[in-house]
CSV table of C-alpha atoms (C1' of nucleotides) in Angstrom, one decimal:
chain,number,residue,atom,x,y,z
A,17,MET,CA,-67.4,5.5,26.6
A,18,ASN,CA,-65.7,4.2,23.4
A,19,LEU,CA,-63.2,6.2,22.2
A,20,PRO,CA,-59.6,6.3,20.9
A,21,PRO,CA,-57.2,6.3,23.8
A,22,LEU,CA,-55.5,9.5,23.0
A,23,ILE,CA,-58.8,11.1,23.2
A,24,GLN,CA,-60.4,9.8,25.9
A,25,THR,CA,-57.5,10.8,28.0
A,26,PHE,CA,-58.4,14.5,27.3
A,27,VAL,CA,-62.0,14.1,27.6
A,28,LEU,CA,-61.5,12.3,30.7
A,29,HIS,CA,-59.0,15.1,32.1
A,30,PHE,CA,-61.7,17.9,31.2
A,31,GLY,CA,-64.1,15.9,32.9
A,32,GLU,CA,-62.2,16.3,36.2
A,33,MET,CA,-61.2,19.7,35.6
A,34,GLY,CA,-64.7,20.9,34.9
A,35,SER,CA,-65.4,20.0,38.4
A,36,ARG,CA,-63.1,22.6,39.6
A,37,TRP,CA,-64.8,25.1,37.8
A,38,GLY,CA,-68.3,25.9,38.0
A,39,ILE,CA,-69.2,22.8,35.4
A,40,SER,CA,-69.9,19.4,35.8
A,41,ARG,CA,-68.1,16.5,34.6
A,42,THR,CA,-70.8,15.7,32.2
A,43,VAL,CA,-70.2,19.3,30.6
A,44,GLY,CA,-66.6,19.2,30.7
A,45,GLN,CA,-66.5,16.0,28.8
A,46,ILE,CA,-69.1,17.2,26.3
A,47,TYR,CA,-67.0,20.5,25.8
A,48,ALA,CA,-63.6,18.2,25.3
A,49,LEU,CA,-64.7,16.1,23.0
A,50,LEU,CA,-66.3,18.7,20.7
A,51,PHE,CA,-63.3,20.8,21.0
A,52,LEU,CA,-61.3,17.8,19.4
A,53,SER,CA,-63.7,16.8,17.2
A,54,PRO,CA,-63.1,17.4,13.3
A,55,GLU,CA,-66.5,18.0,12.5
A,56,PRO,CA,-69.8,19.2,14.5
A,57,LEU,CA,-71.1,16.9,16.2
A,58,ASN,CA,-75.1,16.1,17.4
A,59,ALA,CA,-76.1,15.1,20.6
A,60,ASP,CA,-76.9,11.4,19.5
A,61,GLN,CA,-73.0,11.0,18.6
A,62,ILE,CA,-72.0,12.4,22.0
A,63,VAL,CA,-74.5,10.3,24.0
A,64,GLN,CA,-73.0,7.0,21.7
A,65,GLN,CA,-69.6,8.6,22.4
A,66,LEU,CA,-69.6,9.3,26.0
A,67,GLY,CA,-72.4,6.9,27.0
A,68,PHE,CA,-74.5,9.8,29.2
A,69,SER,CA,-78.4,9.7,28.9
A,70,ARG,CA,-79.7,11.7,26.3
A,71,SER,CA,-81.3,14.2,28.7
A,72,ASN,CA,-78.3,14.9,30.6
A,73,VAL,CA,-76.4,15.7,27.1
A,74,SER,CA,-79.3,17.9,26.2
A,75,MET,CA,-78.7,19.8,29.9
A,76,GLY,CA,-75.1,19.5,28.9
A,77,LEU,CA,-75.2,21.4,25.4
A,78,LYS,CA,-77.7,24.0,26.9
A,79,GLU,CA,-75.0,25.2,29.5
A,80,LEU,CA,-72.4,25.2,27.0
A,81,GLN,CA,-74.7,27.6,25.1
A,82,ALA,CA,-75.4,29.5,28.1
A,83,TRP,CA,-71.8,30.2,28.3
A,84,ASN,CA,-71.2,30.8,24.8
A,85,LEU,CA,-68.4,28.2,24.6
A,86,VAL,CA,-70.3,26.0,21.9
A,87,ARG,CA,-71.8,26.8,18.2
A,88,LEU,CA,-75.2,25.5,17.1
A,89,GLN,CA,-75.2,24.5,13.3
A,90,HIS,CA,-77.4,22.6,10.7
A,91,LEU,CA,-76.1,20.6,8.2
A,92,PRO,CA,-78.3,20.4,5.0
A,93,ASP,CA,-81.0,17.9,4.8
A,94,ASP,CA,-80.8,17.1,8.4
A,95,ARG,CA,-83.1,18.6,11.2
A,96,ARG,CA,-80.9,17.8,14.1
A,97,ASP,CA,-78.7,20.2,16.0
A,98,TYR,CA,-75.1,20.2,15.2
A,99,PHE,CA,-72.5,21.6,17.9
A,100,THR,CA,-68.7,23.0,17.2
A,101,THR,CA,-66.5,24.8,19.4
A,102,PRO,CA,-64.9,28.1,17.6
A,103,GLY,CA,-61.5,26.7,15.6
A,104,ASP,CA,-59.7,29.9,17.1
A,105,LEU,CA,-58.1,29.3,20.6
A,106,TRP,CA,-57.9,33.2,20.8
A,107,GLU,CA,-61.6,33.4,20.5
A,108,ILE,CA,-62.5,30.7,23.2
A,109,LEU,CA,-59.9,32.4,25.7
A,110,ARG,CA,-61.5,35.5,25.4
A,111,THR,CA,-65.3,33.9,25.8
A,112,LEU,CA,-64.3,32.3,29.1
A,113,ALA,CA,-62.5,35.0,30.1
A,114,GLU,CA,-65.7,37.2,29.4
A,115,GLU,CA,-67.9,34.9,30.9
A,116,ARG,CA,-66.0,34.3,34.2
A,117,LYS,CA,-65.8,37.9,34.3
A,118,LYS,CA,-69.6,38.6,34.0
A,119,ARG,CA,-70.5,35.4,36.8
A,120,GLU,CA,-67.7,36.1,39.3
A,121,VAL,CA,-66.1,39.4,39.2
A,122,ASP,CA,-69.0,41.9,38.2
A,123,PRO,CA,-71.4,40.5,41.0
A,124,THR,CA,-68.4,41.1,43.5
A,125,LEU,CA,-67.9,44.6,42.4
A,126,THR,CA,-71.3,45.3,42.4
A,127,MET,CA,-71.5,44.0,46.2
A,128,LEU,CA,-68.3,45.6,47.3
A,129,ARG,CA,-69.8,49.1,46.1
A,130,ASP,CA,-73.0,48.6,47.7
A,131,VAL,CA,-71.4,47.7,50.8
A,132,LEU,CA,-68.7,50.7,50.8
A,133,MET,CA,-71.8,53.3,50.2
A,134,GLN,CA,-73.0,52.3,53.8
A,135,THR,CA,-71.8,53.7,56.7
A,136,PRO,CA,-69.6,52.1,59.8
A,137,SER,CA,-70.5,52.6,62.9
A,138,THR,CA,-67.7,51.1,64.6
A,139,ASP,CA,-64.2,50.4,64.1
A,140,VAL,CA,-64.7,46.9,63.1
A,141,GLU,CA,-66.7,47.9,60.3
A,142,ARG,CA,-64.5,50.9,59.8
A,143,HIS,CA,-61.4,48.5,58.9
A,144,ALA,CA,-63.6,46.1,57.1
A,145,GLN,CA,-64.7,48.6,54.7
A,146,ALA,CA,-60.9,49.8,54.3
A,147,ARG,CA,-60.4,46.2,53.5
A,148,MET,CA,-63.0,46.2,51.0
A,149,GLN,CA,-62.1,49.6,49.2
A,150,ASP,CA,-58.7,48.0,48.9
A,151,MET,CA,-60.2,45.0,47.1
A,152,HIS,CA,-62.4,47.2,45.2
A,153,ASP,CA,-59.1,48.8,43.6
A,154,LEU,CA,-57.4,46.0,42.6
A,155,ILE,CA,-60.4,44.5,40.8
A,156,GLU,CA,-61.0,47.6,39.2
A,157,LEU,CA,-57.6,48.1,38.6
A,158,LEU,CA,-57.4,44.4,36.6
A,159,THR,CA,-60.7,44.8,34.8
A,160,ARG,CA,-59.9,48.1,33.3
A,161,TRP,CA,-56.4,46.4,32.1
A,162,TYR,CA,-58.5,43.5,30.6
A,163,ASP,CA,-61.2,45.5,29.0
A,164,ASP,CA,-58.4,47.7,27.6
A,165,ILE,CA,-56.2,44.6,26.4
A,166,HIS,CA,-59.0,42.1,25.6
A,167,ARG,CA,-59.8,44.0,22.2
A,168,ILE,CA,-56.0,44.0,20.8
A,169,GLU,CA,-56.1,41.2,18.0
A,170,PRO,CA,-54.6,38.1,18.9
A,171,SER,CA,-51.3,38.0,16.7
A,172,ARG,CA,-50.1,41.3,18.4
A,173,LEU,CA,-51.4,40.0,21.4
A,174,ALA,CA,-49.1,37.1,21.3
A,175,GLN,CA,-46.3,39.2,20.6
A,176,LEU,CA,-46.8,41.5,23.5
A,177,LEU,CA,-47.0,38.5,25.8
A,178,SER,CA,-44.2,36.9,24.8
A,179,LEU,CA,-42.3,40.1,25.8
A,180,GLY,CA,-42.9,39.5,29.3
A,181,ALA,CA,-41.6,41.8,31.9
A,182,LYS,CA,-39.3,43.2,29.3
A,183,VAL,CA,-42.0,45.5,28.8
A,184,GLN,CA,-41.0,47.2,31.9
A,185,LYS,CA,-38.3,48.9,29.9
A,186,ILE,CA,-41.1,51.4,28.4
A,187,PHE,CA,-40.4,53.0,31.7
A,188,GLU,CA,-36.7,53.2,31.4
A,189,VAL,CA,-37.4,54.8,27.8
A,190,LYS,CA,-39.7,57.3,29.5
A,191,ASP,CA,-37.3,58.3,32.3
A,192,TRP,CA,-34.4,58.9,29.8
A,193,LEU,CA,-36.5,60.8,28.0
A,194,THR,CA,-38.0,63.0,30.9
A,195,GLY,CA,-34.6,63.1,31.9
A,196,GLY,CA,-35.5,62.1,35.6
A,197,GLY,CA,-33.2,59.3,37.0
A,198,PRO,CA,-34.8,55.8,37.3
A,199,GLU,CA,-36.6,55.7,40.6
A,200,ARG,CA,-37.0,51.8,41.3
A,201,THR,CA,-34.2,50.1,38.7
A,202,GLY,CA,-30.4,49.3,40.1
A,203,ARG,CA,-29.5,50.8,36.9
A,204,SER,CA,-28.2,54.2,37.0
A,205,VAL,CA,-28.3,54.8,33.5
A,206,PRO,CA,-31.4,53.2,32.0
A,207,ALA,CA,-31.5,51.5,28.5
A,208,ALA,CA,-31.4,54.2,25.6
A,209,PRO,CA,-34.4,53.4,23.0
A,210,ALA,CA,-32.5,51.6,20.8
A,211,ASP,CA,-32.0,49.1,23.7
A,212,THR,CA,-36.0,49.0,23.9
A,213,GLY,CA,-35.9,47.9,20.0
A,214,ASP,CA,-34.0,45.0,20.8
A,215,THR,CA,-36.6,43.7,23.5
A,216,THR,CA,-39.0,43.7,20.9
A,217,ASP,CA,-37.4,41.0,18.9
A,218,THR,CA,-39.7,38.2,20.6
A,219,THR,CA,-39.7,35.3,18.5
A,220,ARG,CA,-38.4,32.7,20.9
B,240,MET,CA,-74.6,33.9,62.3
B,241,ASN,CA,-74.0,37.0,64.3
B,242,LEU,CA,-72.0,40.0,62.4
B,243,PRO,CA,-72.3,43.4,61.8
B,244,PRO,CA,-74.7,43.6,58.6
B,245,LEU,CA,-71.9,45.2,56.4
B,246,ILE,CA,-69.7,42.2,57.2
B,247,GLN,CA,-72.2,39.7,56.9
B,248,THR,CA,-73.1,40.7,53.3
B,249,PHE,CA,-69.2,40.5,52.5
B,250,VAL,CA,-69.1,36.9,54.2
B,251,LEU,CA,-72.3,35.5,52.7
B,252,HIS,CA,-71.1,36.7,49.2
B,253,PHE,CA,-67.7,34.9,49.3
B,254,GLY,CA,-69.3,31.9,50.6
B,255,GLU,CA,-71.5,31.5,47.7
B,256,MET,CA,-68.4,32.7,45.4
B,257,GLY,CA,-66.5,29.8,47.0
B,258,SER,CA,-68.5,27.4,45.7
B,259,ARG,CA,-68.2,28.6,42.3
B,260,TRP,CA,-64.6,28.2,42.3
B,261,GLY,CA,-62.9,24.8,44.2
B,262,ILE,CA,-63.8,25.7,47.7
B,263,SER,CA,-66.9,25.3,50.0
B,264,ARG,CA,-69.2,27.8,51.3
B,265,THR,CA,-67.7,27.1,54.7
B,266,VAL,CA,-64.3,27.9,53.7
B,267,GLY,CA,-65.2,31.0,51.6
B,268,GLN,CA,-67.0,32.5,54.5
B,269,ILE,CA,-63.8,31.9,57.2
B,270,TYR,CA,-61.5,33.5,54.2
B,271,ALA,CA,-63.9,36.3,54.2
B,272,LEU,CA,-64.1,36.9,57.9
B,273,LEU,CA,-60.4,36.8,58.5
B,274,PHE,CA,-59.9,38.9,55.5
B,275,LEU,CA,-61.8,41.8,56.9
B,276,SER,CA,-60.9,41.0,60.6
B,277,PRO,CA,-58.8,44.1,62.2
B,278,GLU,CA,-56.6,41.0,64.0
B,279,PRO,CA,-56.0,37.4,64.0
B,280,LEU,CA,-58.9,35.0,65.0
B,281,ASN,CA,-58.9,31.8,66.6
B,282,ALA,CA,-60.8,28.9,65.9
B,283,ASP,CA,-63.3,29.4,68.4
B,284,GLN,CA,-64.0,32.9,67.5
B,285,ILE,CA,-64.5,31.8,63.9
B,286,VAL,CA,-67.0,29.1,65.2
B,287,GLN,CA,-68.9,32.0,67.6
B,288,GLN,CA,-69.3,34.1,64.5
B,289,LEU,CA,-70.0,32.2,61.9
B,290,GLY,CA,-72.0,29.4,63.8
B,291,PHE,CA,-70.0,26.0,61.9
B,292,SER,CA,-69.0,23.1,64.0
B,293,ARG,CA,-65.6,23.4,65.8
B,294,SER,CA,-64.7,20.4,63.5
B,295,ASN,CA,-65.7,22.2,60.3
B,296,VAL,CA,-63.8,25.6,61.2
B,297,SER,CA,-60.6,23.1,61.7
B,298,MET,CA,-61.3,21.5,58.4
B,299,GLY,CA,-61.6,25.0,56.6
B,300,LEU,CA,-58.5,26.4,57.9
B,301,LYS,CA,-56.5,23.5,57.2
B,302,GLU,CA,-57.5,23.7,53.4
B,303,LEU,CA,-56.8,27.6,53.6
B,304,GLN,CA,-53.5,26.7,54.8
B,305,ALA,CA,-53.1,24.3,51.9
B,306,TRP,CA,-53.8,27.0,49.8
B,307,ASN,CA,-51.3,29.3,51.5
B,308,LEU,CA,-54.2,32.1,51.9
B,309,VAL,CA,-53.8,32.3,55.3
B,310,ARG,CA,-51.1,32.4,58.3
B,311,LEU,CA,-51.0,31.0,61.2
B,312,GLN,CA,-49.2,33.0,64.5
B,313,HIS,CA,-49.4,32.7,68.1
B,314,LEU,CA,-50.5,35.3,70.5
B,315,PRO,CA,-48.0,35.6,74.0
B,316,ASP,CA,-49.5,33.6,76.6
B,317,ASP,CA,-52.0,31.9,74.4
B,318,ARG,CA,-51.4,28.3,73.1
B,319,ARG,CA,-54.5,28.8,70.6
B,320,ASP,CA,-53.9,29.2,66.9
B,321,TYR,CA,-54.3,32.4,65.6
B,322,PHE,CA,-55.1,33.1,61.9
B,323,THR,CA,-54.6,36.0,59.5
B,324,THR,CA,-54.7,36.9,55.8
B,325,PRO,CA,-51.5,39.0,54.4
B,326,GLY,CA,-52.3,42.2,54.3
B,327,ASP,CA,-51.1,43.3,51.0
B,328,LEU,CA,-53.7,42.6,48.5
B,329,TRP,CA,-51.0,42.3,45.4
B,330,GLU,CA,-49.7,39.5,47.7
B,331,ILE,CA,-52.9,37.5,48.2
B,332,LEU,CA,-53.3,37.8,44.2
B,333,ARG,CA,-50.0,36.4,43.6
B,334,THR,CA,-50.9,33.1,45.6
B,335,LEU,CA,-54.1,32.8,44.2
B,336,ALA,CA,-52.8,32.7,41.1
B,337,GLU,CA,-50.1,30.4,42.2
B,338,GLU,CA,-52.1,28.0,43.6
B,339,ARG,CA,-54.7,27.8,40.8
B,340,LYS,CA,-51.9,27.6,38.4
B,341,LYS,CA,-50.5,24.5,40.2
B,342,ARG,CA,-53.9,23.0,40.4
B,343,GLU,CA,-55.4,23.5,37.1
B,344,VAL,CA,-52.7,24.7,34.8
B,345,ASP,CA,-49.7,22.8,35.4
B,346,PRO,CA,-51.7,19.1,35.6
B,347,THR,CA,-53.6,20.0,32.2
B,348,LEU,CA,-49.9,21.2,30.4
B,349,THR,CA,-48.6,17.8,31.9
B,350,MET,CA,-51.5,15.9,30.4
B,351,LEU,CA,-51.4,17.6,26.8
B,352,ARG,CA,-47.2,17.0,26.8
B,353,ASP,CA,-48.3,13.4,27.7
B,354,VAL,CA,-51.2,12.9,25.2
B,355,LEU,CA,-49.0,14.6,22.3
B,356,MET,CA,-46.1,12.3,22.5
B,357,GLN,CA,-48.3,9.5,21.6
B,358,THR,CA,-48.5,8.3,17.7
B,359,PRO,CA,-51.7,9.2,16.3
B,360,SER,CA,-53.0,6.0,14.0
B,361,THR,CA,-56.2,7.6,12.4
B,362,ASP,CA,-57.2,10.8,10.7
B,363,VAL,CA,-59.5,11.8,13.7
B,364,GLU,CA,-56.7,11.4,16.1
B,365,ARG,CA,-54.4,13.4,14.1
B,366,HIS,CA,-57.0,16.1,14.3
B,367,ALA,CA,-57.1,16.0,17.8
B,368,GLN,CA,-53.6,16.1,18.5
B,369,ALA,CA,-53.3,19.3,16.4
B,370,ARG,CA,-55.9,20.9,18.4
B,371,MET,CA,-54.2,19.7,21.6
B,372,GLN,CA,-51.0,21.1,20.4
B,373,ASP,CA,-52.7,24.7,19.9
B,374,MET,CA,-54.0,24.7,23.3
B,375,HIS,CA,-50.7,23.5,24.7
B,376,ASP,CA,-49.0,26.6,22.8
B,377,LEU,CA,-51.4,29.0,24.1
B,378,ILE,CA,-51.3,27.6,27.4
B,379,GLU,CA,-47.7,27.7,27.2
B,380,LEU,CA,-47.6,31.2,26.2
B,381,LEU,CA,-50.0,32.4,29.1
B,382,THR,CA,-47.7,30.7,31.6
B,383,ARG,CA,-44.4,32.0,30.4
B,384,TRP,CA,-45.8,35.3,30.5
B,385,TYR,CA,-47.3,34.8,34.0
B,386,ASP,CA,-43.9,33.4,35.1
B,387,ASP,CA,-42.2,36.5,33.7
B,388,ILE,CA,-44.8,39.3,34.8
B,389,HIS,CA,-45.4,37.9,38.5
B,390,ARG,CA,-42.3,38.9,40.0
B,391,ILE,CA,-42.5,42.6,38.9
B,392,GLU,CA,-43.1,44.6,42.0
B,393,PRO,CA,-46.9,45.5,42.9
B,394,SER,CA,-46.4,49.3,42.6
B,395,ARG,CA,-44.3,49.1,38.9
B,396,LEU,CA,-47.1,46.2,37.9
B,397,ALA,CA,-50.0,48.4,39.0
B,398,GLN,CA,-48.3,51.3,36.2
B,399,LEU,CA,-47.9,48.4,34.0
B,400,LEU,CA,-51.6,47.5,34.2
B,401,SER,CA,-53.0,50.7,34.1
B,402,LEU,CA,-51.3,51.7,30.6
B,403,GLY,CA,-53.5,49.1,29.5
B,404,ALA,CA,-53.7,48.8,25.6
B,405,LYS,CA,-51.0,51.7,25.2
B,406,VAL,CA,-48.4,49.1,25.9
B,407,GLN,CA,-48.7,48.5,22.1
B,408,LYS,CA,-47.5,51.7,21.3
B,409,ILE,CA,-44.0,49.9,22.1
B,410,PHE,CA,-44.0,48.6,18.8
B,411,GLU,CA,-44.3,51.7,16.9
B,412,VAL,CA,-41.2,52.9,18.7
B,413,LYS,CA,-39.8,49.6,17.3
B,414,ASP,CA,-41.1,50.3,14.0
B,415,TRP,CA,-40.0,53.7,14.0
B,416,LEU,CA,-36.5,52.8,14.9
B,417,THR,CA,-36.1,49.7,13.0
B,418,GLY,CA,-37.3,52.3,9.7
B,419,GLY,CA,-39.6,49.4,9.1
B,420,GLY,CA,-43.4,51.1,8.4
B,421,PRO,CA,-46.2,49.8,10.7
B,422,GLU,CA,-47.8,46.7,9.6
B,423,ARG,CA,-51.0,46.6,11.3
B,424,THR,CA,-51.7,50.0,12.5
B,425,GLY,CA,-53.6,52.4,10.4
B,426,ARG,CA,-51.4,55.5,11.2
B,427,SER,CA,-48.5,55.6,8.3
B,428,VAL,CA,-46.1,57.8,10.4
B,429,PRO,CA,-45.8,56.1,13.7
B,430,ALA,CA,-45.8,57.9,17.3
B,431,ALA,CA,-42.4,59.1,17.8
B,432,PRO,CA,-40.4,58.1,21.2
B,433,ALA,CA,-41.5,61.2,22.6
B,434,ASP,CA,-45.0,60.5,22.2
B,435,THR,CA,-44.4,57.3,23.9
B,436,GLY,CA,-43.3,59.0,26.8
B,437,ASP,CA,-46.6,60.6,27.0
B,438,THR,CA,-48.4,57.5,27.0
B,439,THR,CA,-46.7,56.5,30.4
B,440,ASP,CA,-48.6,59.2,32.1
B,441,THR,CA,-51.3,57.1,33.1
B,442,THR,CA,-52.3,58.5,36.5
B,443,ARG,CA,-56.2,58.6,35.8
C,217,DC,C1',-45.2,12.1,84.0
C,218,DC,C1',-50.1,14.1,84.6
C,219,DG,C1',-54.0,16.7,83.7
C,220,DT,C1',-55.9,20.0,80.7
C,221,DA,C1',-56.5,22.9,76.6
C,222,DA,C1',-56.7,22.4,71.8
C,223,DT,C1',-56.8,20.4,67.4
C,224,DT,C1',-57.6,16.8,64.5
C,225,DT,C1',-59.6,12.8,62.5
C,226,DC,C1',-63.3,10.0,61.2
C,227,DA,C1',-67.8,7.8,60.3
C,228,DG,C1',-71.8,8.5,59.4
C,229,DA,C1',-75.9,12.4,59.0
C,230,DA,C1',-77.3,16.1,56.1
C,231,DA,C1',-77.5,18.7,52.3
C,232,DT,C1',-76.3,19.6,47.5
C,233,DT,C1',-75.5,18.5,43.1
C,234,DT,C1',-75.6,15.5,39.2
C,235,DG,C1',-77.9,11.9,36.3
C,236,DT,C1',-81.6,9.3,34.4
C,237,DG,C1',-86.2,7.7,32.2
C,238,DA,C1',-90.5,9.0,31.2
C,239,DA,C1',-93.7,12.5,29.6
C,240,DA,C1',-94.1,16.3,27.1
C,241,DT,C1',-93.0,19.9,23.9
C,242,DT,C1',-91.5,21.6,19.7
C,243,DA,C1',-90.5,21.2,14.7
C,244,DT,C1',-90.9,19.6,10.4
C,245,DA,C1',-91.9,16.7,6.4
C,246,DG,C1',-95.3,14.9,3.9
D,271,DC,C1',-103.4,18.5,9.8
D,272,DT,C1',-100.9,14.3,11.1
D,273,DA,C1',-97.2,11.4,12.0
D,274,DT,C1',-92.7,11.3,13.5
D,275,DA,C1',-88.3,13.0,14.6
D,276,DA,C1',-85.9,16.0,17.5
D,277,DT,C1',-85.2,18.3,21.7
D,278,DT,C1',-86.5,19.6,26.4
D,279,DT,C1',-88.4,19.3,30.8
D,280,DC,C1',-89.0,17.6,35.1
D,281,DA,C1',-89.8,14.4,39.2
D,282,DC,C1',-86.8,11.5,41.4
D,283,DA,C1',-82.8,8.3,41.8
D,284,DA,C1',-78.1,8.2,42.3
D,285,DA,C1',-73.8,10.0,43.3
D,286,DT,C1',-70.9,13.3,45.4
D,287,DT,C1',-69.9,16.8,48.9
D,288,DT,C1',-70.6,19.2,52.9
D,289,DC,C1',-70.9,19.4,58.1
D,290,DT,C1',-71.4,17.4,62.6
D,291,DG,C1',-70.2,15.1,67.2
D,292,DA,C1',-67.8,11.8,69.2
D,293,DA,C1',-63.3,10.0,70.0
D,294,DA,C1',-58.6,10.5,69.3
D,295,DT,C1',-54.4,12.9,69.1
D,296,DT,C1',-51.3,16.4,69.8
D,297,DA,C1',-49.1,20.2,72.8
D,298,DC,C1',-47.7,22.2,76.8
D,299,DG,C1',-48.0,24.2,81.6
D,300,DG,C1',-47.0,22.6,86.3
DNA sequence: CCGTAATTTCAGAAATTTGTGAAATTATAG
DNA sequence: CTATAATTTCACAAATTTCTGAAATTACGG
């Protein structure tokens, strides 16, 4: 491997991290390299920079394509395949979430629904099903939230995220408007809407 | 392995899933079994039900304890160690997020900060650093959000989550209050606060 | 203390995953 | 078409991870 130290650190780190996730060290490093590269790279350039075998790089690129994490493109007068990662990090994040959901969450949800259909014959099974029902409901709540949220455009989403726990105040507005006292907060008089307006000033 | 079919399906599924995450098949299965069990289990009971070696189960339990996913307890007049998973799924979710953050996100953030301190000497390095800065900022935004949100109590968090993309309306309230027109929505007149009150009625 | 039950450690076996080179396939320029 | 460049496939080698049984350690009742 022959890389500027700064880049090498990043690439090696992602190699290690890759193993913690489902992907191999090679795939992690290839991705990291592409992520940092100012321009598209072809397989031989990756081989040259990371020192893996040509076939390994080919496999790795195939896997990254299966994950939709990498884009294939062609340069004029060059028939080799060149690869890049999207420039927009939010897009990368969305892809990552999407793919992990597809591979981990959806199958689990299917399996849970399947098992929840069956009729338990013992108390132990009944208890197990109750646990699975809880898990199912939580996962469904989270995925519904995700499906809803992931379409919000990045800049607004960033705004929303930096709001953090302050979004809770939305309930205070609601309580205030509906005349019902707050049920869970310690405050006896909830903040007025004007207060909520303040909370949206989130440029830290 | 000698389990009710319904439980076996779940246990096997978590074994497979375990491999996709950082944990081994054994650890995944042990966790799944504990999760479904109506009462605490000791190591020998796990051996008996899953058919792994005693030492393997010992290792597995140790790893689950390192992840804080499992609680050790003792039964009266019995000196063996018994294990359970928390009954509250929100707590489990929080632990999971916490531990993954500790193992995956924090080290990455550290590494990024480290590399961002260094002075680039080429254009390629300069570009790489810009990319890393973007990644750093995104991760920091997300973890800040997480740190903020994870302290909200489950019932309120569930309420918030089922709000989904509707939380966006909070900005319309703000725009409305500050007199500024909406910049991004198609609506020329944003919803009034009363409208926002409606959106909190989220019991689907 | 002693004896025994419970758990842990650890070296190596077994299984799985990852990586390679040679051969096959595909694509394209001439 | 043919020649060659580019990529992919695949059988096997290498490396890593997982699992086991035997031995060591720890914990505790008597």
